[in-house]
PDB file of C-alpha atoms in Angstrom:
ATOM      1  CA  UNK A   1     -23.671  -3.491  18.367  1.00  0.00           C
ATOM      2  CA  UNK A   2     -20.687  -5.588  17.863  1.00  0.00           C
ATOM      3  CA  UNK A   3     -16.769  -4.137  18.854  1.00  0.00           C
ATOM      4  CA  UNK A   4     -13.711  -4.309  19.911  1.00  0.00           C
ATOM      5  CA  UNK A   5     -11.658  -2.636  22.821  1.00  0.00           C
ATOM      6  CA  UNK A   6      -7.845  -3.000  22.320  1.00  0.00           C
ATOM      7  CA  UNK A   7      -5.665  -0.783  25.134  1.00  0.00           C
ATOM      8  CA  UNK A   8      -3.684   1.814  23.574  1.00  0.00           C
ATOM      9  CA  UNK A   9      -0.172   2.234  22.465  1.00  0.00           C
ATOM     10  CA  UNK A  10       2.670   2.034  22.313  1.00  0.00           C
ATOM     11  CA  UNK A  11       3.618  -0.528  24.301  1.00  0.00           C
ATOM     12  CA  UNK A  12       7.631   0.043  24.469  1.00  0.00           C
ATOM     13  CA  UNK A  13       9.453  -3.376  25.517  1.00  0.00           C
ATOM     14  CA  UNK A  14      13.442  -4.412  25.803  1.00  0.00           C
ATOM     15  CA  UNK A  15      14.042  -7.724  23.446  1.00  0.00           C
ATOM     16  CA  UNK A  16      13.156 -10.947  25.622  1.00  0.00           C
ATOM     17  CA  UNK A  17      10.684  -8.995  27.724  1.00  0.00           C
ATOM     18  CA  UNK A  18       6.999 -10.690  28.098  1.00  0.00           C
ATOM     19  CA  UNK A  19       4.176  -9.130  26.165  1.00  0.00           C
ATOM     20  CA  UNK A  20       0.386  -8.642  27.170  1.00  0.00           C
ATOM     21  CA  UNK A  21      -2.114  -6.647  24.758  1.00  0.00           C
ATOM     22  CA  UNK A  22      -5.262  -6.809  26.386  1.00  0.00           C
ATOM     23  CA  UNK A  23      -8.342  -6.986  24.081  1.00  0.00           C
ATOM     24  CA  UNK A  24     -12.147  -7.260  24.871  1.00  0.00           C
ATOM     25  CA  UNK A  25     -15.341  -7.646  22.674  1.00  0.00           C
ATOM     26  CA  UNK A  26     -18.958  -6.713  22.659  1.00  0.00           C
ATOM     27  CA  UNK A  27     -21.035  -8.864  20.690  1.00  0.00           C
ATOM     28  CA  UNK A  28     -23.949 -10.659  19.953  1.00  0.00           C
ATOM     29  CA  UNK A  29     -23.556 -14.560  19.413  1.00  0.00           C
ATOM     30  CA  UNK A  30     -20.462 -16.057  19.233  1.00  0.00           C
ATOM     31  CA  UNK A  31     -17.959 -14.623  16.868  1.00  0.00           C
ATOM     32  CA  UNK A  32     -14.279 -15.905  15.851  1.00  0.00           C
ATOM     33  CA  UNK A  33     -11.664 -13.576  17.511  1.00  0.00           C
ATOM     34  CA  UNK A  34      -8.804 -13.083  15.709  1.00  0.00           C
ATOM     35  CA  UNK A  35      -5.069 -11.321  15.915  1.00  0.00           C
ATOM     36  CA  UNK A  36      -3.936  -9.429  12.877  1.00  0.00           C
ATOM     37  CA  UNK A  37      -0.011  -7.859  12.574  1.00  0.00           C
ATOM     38  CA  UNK A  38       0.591  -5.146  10.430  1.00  0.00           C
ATOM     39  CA  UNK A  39       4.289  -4.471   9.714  1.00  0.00           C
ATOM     40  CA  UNK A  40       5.586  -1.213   8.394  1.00  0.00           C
ATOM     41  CA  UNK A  41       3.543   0.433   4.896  1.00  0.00           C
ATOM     42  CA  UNK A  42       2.677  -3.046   4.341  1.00  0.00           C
ATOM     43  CA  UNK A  43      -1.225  -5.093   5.480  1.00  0.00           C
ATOM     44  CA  UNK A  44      -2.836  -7.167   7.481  1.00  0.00           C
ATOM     45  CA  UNK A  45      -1.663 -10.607   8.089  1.00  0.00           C
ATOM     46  CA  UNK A  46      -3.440 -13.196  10.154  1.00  0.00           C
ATOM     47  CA  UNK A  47      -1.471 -13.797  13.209  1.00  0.00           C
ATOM     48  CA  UNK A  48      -3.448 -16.272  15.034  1.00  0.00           C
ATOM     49  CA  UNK A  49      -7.260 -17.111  15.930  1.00  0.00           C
ATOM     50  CA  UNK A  50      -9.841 -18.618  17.888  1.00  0.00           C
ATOM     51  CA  UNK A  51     -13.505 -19.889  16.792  1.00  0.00           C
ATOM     52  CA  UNK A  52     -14.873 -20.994  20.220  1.00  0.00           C
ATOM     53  CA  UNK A  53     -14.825 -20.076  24.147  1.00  0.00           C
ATOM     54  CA  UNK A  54     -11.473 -21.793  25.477  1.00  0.00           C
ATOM     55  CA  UNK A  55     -10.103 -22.102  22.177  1.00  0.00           C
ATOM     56  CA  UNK A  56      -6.349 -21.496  22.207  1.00  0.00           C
ATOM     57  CA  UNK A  57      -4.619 -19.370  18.979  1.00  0.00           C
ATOM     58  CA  UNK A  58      -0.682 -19.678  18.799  1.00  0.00           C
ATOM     59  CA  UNK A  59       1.368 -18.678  15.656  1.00  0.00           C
ATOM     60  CA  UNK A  60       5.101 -17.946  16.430  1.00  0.00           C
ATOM     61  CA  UNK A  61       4.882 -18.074  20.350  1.00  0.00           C
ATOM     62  CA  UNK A  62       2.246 -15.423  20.262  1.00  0.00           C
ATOM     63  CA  UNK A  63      -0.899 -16.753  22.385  1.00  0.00           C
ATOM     64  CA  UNK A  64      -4.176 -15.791  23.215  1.00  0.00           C
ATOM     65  CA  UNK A  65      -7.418 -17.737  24.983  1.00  0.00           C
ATOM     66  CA  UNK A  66     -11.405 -16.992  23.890  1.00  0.00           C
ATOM     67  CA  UNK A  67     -12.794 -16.432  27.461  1.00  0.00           C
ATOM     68  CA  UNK A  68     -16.214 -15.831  27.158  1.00  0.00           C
ATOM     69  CA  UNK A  69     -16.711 -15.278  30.684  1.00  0.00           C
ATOM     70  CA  UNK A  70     -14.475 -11.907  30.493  1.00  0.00           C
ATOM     71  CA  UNK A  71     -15.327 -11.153  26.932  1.00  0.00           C
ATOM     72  CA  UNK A  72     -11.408 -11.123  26.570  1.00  0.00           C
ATOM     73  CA  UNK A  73      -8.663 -11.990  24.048  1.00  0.00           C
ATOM     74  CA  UNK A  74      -5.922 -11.005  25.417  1.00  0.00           C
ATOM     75  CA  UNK A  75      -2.487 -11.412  23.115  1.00  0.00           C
ATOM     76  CA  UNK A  76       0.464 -13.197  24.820  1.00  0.00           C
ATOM     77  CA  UNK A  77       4.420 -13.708  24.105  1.00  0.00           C
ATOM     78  CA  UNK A  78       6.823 -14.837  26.632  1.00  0.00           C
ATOM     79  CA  UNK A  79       9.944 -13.319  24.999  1.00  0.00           C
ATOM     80  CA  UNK A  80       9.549 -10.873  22.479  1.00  0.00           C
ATOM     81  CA  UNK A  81      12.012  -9.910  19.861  1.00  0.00           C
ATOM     82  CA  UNK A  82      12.861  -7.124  18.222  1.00  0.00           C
ATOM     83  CA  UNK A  83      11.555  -8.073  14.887  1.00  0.00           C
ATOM     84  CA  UNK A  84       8.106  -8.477  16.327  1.00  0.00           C
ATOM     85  CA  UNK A  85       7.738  -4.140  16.245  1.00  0.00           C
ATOM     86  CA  UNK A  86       4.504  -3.710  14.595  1.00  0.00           C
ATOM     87  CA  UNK A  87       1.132  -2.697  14.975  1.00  0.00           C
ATOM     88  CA  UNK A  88      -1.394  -5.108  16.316  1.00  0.00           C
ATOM     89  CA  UNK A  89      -4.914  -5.627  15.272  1.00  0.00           C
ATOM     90  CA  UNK A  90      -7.563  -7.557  17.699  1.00  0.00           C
ATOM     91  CA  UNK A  91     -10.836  -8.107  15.675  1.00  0.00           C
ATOM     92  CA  UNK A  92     -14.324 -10.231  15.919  1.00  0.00           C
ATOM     93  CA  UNK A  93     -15.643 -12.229  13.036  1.00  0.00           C
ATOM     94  CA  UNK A  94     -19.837 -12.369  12.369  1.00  0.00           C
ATOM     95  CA  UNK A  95     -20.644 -11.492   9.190  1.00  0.00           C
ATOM     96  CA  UNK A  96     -17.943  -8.512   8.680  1.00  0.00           C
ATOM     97  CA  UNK A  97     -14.614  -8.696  10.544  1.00  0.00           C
ATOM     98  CA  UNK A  98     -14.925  -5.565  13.646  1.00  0.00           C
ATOM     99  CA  UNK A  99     -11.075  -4.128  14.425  1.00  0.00           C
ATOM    100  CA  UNK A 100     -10.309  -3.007  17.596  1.00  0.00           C
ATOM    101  CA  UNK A 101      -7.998   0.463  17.173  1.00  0.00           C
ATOM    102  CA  UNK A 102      -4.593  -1.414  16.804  1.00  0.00           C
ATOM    103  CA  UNK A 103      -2.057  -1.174  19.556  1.00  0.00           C
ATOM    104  CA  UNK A 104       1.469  -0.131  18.110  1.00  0.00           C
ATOM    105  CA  UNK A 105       4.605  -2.535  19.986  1.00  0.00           C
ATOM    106  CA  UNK A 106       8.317  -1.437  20.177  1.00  0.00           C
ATOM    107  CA  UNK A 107      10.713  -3.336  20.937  1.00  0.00           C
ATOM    108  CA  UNK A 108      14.443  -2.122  21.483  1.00  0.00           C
ATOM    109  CA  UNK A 109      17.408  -4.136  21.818  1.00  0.00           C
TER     110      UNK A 109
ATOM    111  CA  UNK B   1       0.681 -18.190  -5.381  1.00  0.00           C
ATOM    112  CA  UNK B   2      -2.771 -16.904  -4.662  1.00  0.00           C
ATOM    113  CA  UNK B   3      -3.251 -13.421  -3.230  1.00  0.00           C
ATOM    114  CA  UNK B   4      -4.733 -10.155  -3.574  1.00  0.00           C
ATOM    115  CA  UNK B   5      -3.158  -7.892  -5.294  1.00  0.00           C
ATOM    116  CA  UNK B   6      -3.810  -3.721  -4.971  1.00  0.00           C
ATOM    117  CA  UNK B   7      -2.478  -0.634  -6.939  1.00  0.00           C
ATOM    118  CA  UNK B   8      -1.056   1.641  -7.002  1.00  0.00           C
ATOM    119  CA  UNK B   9       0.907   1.491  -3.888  1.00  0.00           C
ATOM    120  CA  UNK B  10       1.294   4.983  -3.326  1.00  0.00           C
ATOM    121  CA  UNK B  11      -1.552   7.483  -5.135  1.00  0.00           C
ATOM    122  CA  UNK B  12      -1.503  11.221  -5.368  1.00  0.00           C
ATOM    123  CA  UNK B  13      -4.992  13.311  -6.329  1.00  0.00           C
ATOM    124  CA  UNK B  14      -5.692  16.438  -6.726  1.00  0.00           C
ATOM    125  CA  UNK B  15      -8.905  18.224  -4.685  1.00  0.00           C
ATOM    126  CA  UNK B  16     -12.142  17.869  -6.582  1.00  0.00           C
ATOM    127  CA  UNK B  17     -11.081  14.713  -8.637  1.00  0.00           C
ATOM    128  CA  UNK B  18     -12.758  10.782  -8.210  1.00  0.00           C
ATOM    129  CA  UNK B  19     -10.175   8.482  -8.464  1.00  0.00           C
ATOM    130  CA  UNK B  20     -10.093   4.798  -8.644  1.00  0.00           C
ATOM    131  CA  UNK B  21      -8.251   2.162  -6.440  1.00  0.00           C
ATOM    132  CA  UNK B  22      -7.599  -1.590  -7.877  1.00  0.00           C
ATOM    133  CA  UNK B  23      -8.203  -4.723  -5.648  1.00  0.00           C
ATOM    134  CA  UNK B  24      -8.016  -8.380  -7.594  1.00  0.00           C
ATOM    135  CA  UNK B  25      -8.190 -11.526  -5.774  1.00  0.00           C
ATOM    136  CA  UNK B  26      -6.879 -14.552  -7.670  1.00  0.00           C
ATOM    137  CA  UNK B  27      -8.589 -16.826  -4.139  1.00  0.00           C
ATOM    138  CA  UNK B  28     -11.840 -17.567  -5.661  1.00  0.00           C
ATOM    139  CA  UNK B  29     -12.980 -15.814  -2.769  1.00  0.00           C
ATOM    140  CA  UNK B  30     -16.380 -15.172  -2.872  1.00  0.00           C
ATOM    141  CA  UNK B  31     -16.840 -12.077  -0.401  1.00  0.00           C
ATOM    142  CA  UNK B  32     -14.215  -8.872  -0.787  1.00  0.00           C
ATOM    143  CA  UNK B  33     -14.187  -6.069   1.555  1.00  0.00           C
ATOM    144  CA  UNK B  34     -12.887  -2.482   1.517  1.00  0.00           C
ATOM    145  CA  UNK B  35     -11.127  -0.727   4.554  1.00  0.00           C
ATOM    146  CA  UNK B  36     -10.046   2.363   5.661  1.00  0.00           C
ATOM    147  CA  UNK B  37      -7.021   2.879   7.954  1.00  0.00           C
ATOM    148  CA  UNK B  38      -5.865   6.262   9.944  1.00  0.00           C
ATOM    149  CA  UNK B  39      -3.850   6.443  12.427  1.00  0.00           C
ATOM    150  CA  UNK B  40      -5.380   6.015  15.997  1.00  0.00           C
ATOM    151  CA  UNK B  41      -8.461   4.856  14.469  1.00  0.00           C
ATOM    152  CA  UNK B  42      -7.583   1.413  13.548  1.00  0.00           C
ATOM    153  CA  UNK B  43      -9.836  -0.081  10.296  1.00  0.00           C
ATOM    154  CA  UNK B  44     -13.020   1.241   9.396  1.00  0.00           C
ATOM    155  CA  UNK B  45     -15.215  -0.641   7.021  1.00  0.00           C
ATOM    156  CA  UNK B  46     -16.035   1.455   3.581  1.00  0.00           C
ATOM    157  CA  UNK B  47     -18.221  -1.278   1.312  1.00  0.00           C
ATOM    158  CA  UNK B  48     -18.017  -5.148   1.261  1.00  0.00           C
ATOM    159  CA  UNK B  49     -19.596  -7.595  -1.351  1.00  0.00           C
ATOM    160  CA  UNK B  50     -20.711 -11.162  -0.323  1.00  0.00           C
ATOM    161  CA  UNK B  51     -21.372 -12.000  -4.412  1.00  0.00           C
ATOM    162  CA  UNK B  52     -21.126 -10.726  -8.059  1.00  0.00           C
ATOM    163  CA  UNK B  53     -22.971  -7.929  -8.530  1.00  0.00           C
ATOM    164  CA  UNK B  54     -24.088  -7.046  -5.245  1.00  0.00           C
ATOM    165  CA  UNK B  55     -22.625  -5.107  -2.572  1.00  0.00           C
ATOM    166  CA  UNK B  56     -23.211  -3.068   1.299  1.00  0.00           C
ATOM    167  CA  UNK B  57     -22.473  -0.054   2.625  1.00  0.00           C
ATOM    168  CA  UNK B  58     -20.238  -0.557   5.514  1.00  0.00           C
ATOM    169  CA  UNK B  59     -19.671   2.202   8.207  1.00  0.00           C
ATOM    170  CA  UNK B  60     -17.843   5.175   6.356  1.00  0.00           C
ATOM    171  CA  UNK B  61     -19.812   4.499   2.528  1.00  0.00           C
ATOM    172  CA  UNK B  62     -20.099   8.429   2.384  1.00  0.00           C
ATOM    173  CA  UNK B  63     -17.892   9.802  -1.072  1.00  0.00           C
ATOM    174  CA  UNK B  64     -17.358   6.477  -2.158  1.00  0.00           C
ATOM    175  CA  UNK B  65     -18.417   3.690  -4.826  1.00  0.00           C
ATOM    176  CA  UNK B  66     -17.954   0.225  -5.616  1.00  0.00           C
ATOM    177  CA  UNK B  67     -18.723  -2.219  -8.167  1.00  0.00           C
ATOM    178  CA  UNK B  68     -18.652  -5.937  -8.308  1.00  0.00           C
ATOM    179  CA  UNK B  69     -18.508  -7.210 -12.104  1.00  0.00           C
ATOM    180  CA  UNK B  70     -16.459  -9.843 -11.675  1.00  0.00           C
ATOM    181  CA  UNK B  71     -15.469 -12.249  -8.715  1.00  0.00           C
ATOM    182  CA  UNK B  72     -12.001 -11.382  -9.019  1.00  0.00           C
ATOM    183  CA  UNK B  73     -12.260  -7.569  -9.285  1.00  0.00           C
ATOM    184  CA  UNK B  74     -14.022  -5.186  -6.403  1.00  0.00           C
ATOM    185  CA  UNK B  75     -12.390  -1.384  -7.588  1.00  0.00           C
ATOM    186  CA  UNK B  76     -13.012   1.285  -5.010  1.00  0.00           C
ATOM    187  CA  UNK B  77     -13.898   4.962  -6.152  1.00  0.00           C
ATOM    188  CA  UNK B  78     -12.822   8.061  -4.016  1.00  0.00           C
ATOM    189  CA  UNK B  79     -15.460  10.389  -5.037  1.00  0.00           C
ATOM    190  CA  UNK B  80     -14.828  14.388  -4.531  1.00  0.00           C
ATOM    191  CA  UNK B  81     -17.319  14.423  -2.303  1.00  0.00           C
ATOM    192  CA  UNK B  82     -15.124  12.030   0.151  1.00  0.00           C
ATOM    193  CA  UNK B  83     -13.790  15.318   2.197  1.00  0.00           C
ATOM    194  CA  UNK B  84     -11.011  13.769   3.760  1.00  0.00           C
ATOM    195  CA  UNK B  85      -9.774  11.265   1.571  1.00  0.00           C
ATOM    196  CA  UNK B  86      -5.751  10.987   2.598  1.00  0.00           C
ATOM    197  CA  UNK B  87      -5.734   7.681   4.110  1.00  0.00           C
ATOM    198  CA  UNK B  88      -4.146   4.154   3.681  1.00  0.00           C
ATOM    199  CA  UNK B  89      -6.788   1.642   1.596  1.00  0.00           C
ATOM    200  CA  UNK B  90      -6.778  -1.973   2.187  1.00  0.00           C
ATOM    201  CA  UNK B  91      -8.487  -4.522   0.704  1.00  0.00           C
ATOM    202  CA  UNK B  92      -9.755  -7.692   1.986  1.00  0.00           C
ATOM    203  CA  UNK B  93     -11.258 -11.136   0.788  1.00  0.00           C
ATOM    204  CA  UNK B  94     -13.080 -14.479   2.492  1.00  0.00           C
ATOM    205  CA  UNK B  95     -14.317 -17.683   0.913  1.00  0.00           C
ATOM    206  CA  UNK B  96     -17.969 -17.728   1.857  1.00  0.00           C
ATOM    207  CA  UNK B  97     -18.203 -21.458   0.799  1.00  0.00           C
ATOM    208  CA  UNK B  98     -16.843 -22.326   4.326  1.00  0.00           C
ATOM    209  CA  UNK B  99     -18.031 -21.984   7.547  1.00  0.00           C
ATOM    210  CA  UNK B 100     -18.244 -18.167   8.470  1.00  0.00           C
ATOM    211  CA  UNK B 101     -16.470 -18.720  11.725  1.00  0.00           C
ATOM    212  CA  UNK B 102     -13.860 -20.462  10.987  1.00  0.00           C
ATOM    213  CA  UNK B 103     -12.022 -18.530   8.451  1.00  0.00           C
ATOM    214  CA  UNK B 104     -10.024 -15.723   8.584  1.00  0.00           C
ATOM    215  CA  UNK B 105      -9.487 -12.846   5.753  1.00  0.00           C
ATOM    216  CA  UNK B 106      -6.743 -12.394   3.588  1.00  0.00           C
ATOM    217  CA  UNK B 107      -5.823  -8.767   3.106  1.00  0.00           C
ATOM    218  CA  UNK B 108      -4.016  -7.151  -0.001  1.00  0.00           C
ATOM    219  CA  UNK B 109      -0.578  -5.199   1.253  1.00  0.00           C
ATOM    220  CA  UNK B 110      -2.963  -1.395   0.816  1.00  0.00           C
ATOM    221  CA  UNK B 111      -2.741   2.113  -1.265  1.00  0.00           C
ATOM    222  CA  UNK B 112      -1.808   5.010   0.201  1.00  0.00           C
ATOM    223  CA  UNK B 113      -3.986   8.139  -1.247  1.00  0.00           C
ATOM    224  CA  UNK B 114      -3.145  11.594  -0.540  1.00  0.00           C
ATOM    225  CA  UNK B 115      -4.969  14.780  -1.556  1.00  0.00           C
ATOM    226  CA  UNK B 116      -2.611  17.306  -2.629  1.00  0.00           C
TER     227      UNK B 116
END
């Protein structure tokens, strides 16, 4: 069946470090992938998405490449900020959106 | 502004009682979803609904119930028989009318139930 891998947290960075969260997929087809944020008691929001192998997502220098090849969405930010501590979703799109486990980022001054 | 909108935001129950969670959509969003969220374990999919009156069990349906009525309304029921029902709720919606991969969902900001 259809999933998600995400590697696990936290991932503990100082402000202006670079950020990798790996994420790969299982799945039949070829789903959307797609980067939720979850800040603090609050939900989901869409952070950024792809619909198609080599497709490029980027929302507020976050980055990540469909590469069908490695089954892999891997989440990118060259210089991360404080305010970007939050949990991070990775999930696949058929028919129902599939979450990977969330990977929490922390990010101290 | 369009949205989703759920409540409570916090909910207490007591053992042995159903109680019902509130998700409205004002998106004329056709399909609405239900989630589950503990910690470590990410989101787990409870019921969804692609249309008015008619919905799916998703992977966790066990001790709970939905209804769809209305495009706007999908409520979520926390049976007694749910035996570990202390978890954070969050609803979700998509507009079937486009292309299914192309569109992301829009999620409601969640209710936290706890059993006490």
């Amino acid at each position: 069946g259809n999933s998600v891998t995400q590697m696990e947290g936290p991932v503990t960075l100082s402000e202006e470090a670079f950020l990798t969260i790996n994420c790969t997929y299982t799945a039949t087809g070829y789903p959307s992938l797609f980067w939720y944020v979850q800040y603090p008691g609050e939900g989901l929001q869409l952070l950024l998405k792809a619909t198609k192998a080599d497709d490029k997502g980027s929302n507020k220098g976050f980055e990540a490449t469909y590469r069908k090849e490695t089954t892999s969405f891997h989440l990118e930010k060259g210089s991360v900020q404080v305010s970007d501590s939050a949990v991070y979703f990775c999930a696949l799109n058929t028919d129902k959106l599939i979450f990977g486990t969330g990977t929490r980022l922390q990010v101290f001054p | 502004d369009g949205g989703i909108t759920q409540s409570p935001k916090y909910l207490f129950r007591k053992e042995g009682q159903n109680v019902t969670l509130s998700c409205e959509q004002n998106l004329n969003h056709d399909a609405m979803y239900w989630y589950r969220q503990d910690p470590g374990q990410g989101l787990r999919l409870i019921y969804y609904s692609q249309i008015v009156n008619d919905f799916q069990k998703g992977d966790i349906a066990e001790g709970y119930s939905v209804s769809r009525e209305k495009k706007e309304s999908f409520p979520l029921t926390v049976t007694s028989a749910q035996k570990n029902p202390t978890a954070f709720y969050l609803c979700a919606s998509r507009d079937r009318g486009r292309l299914l991969t192309n569109y992301g969902y829009t999620f409601g900001s969640g209710t936290r139930l706890t059993v006490v």
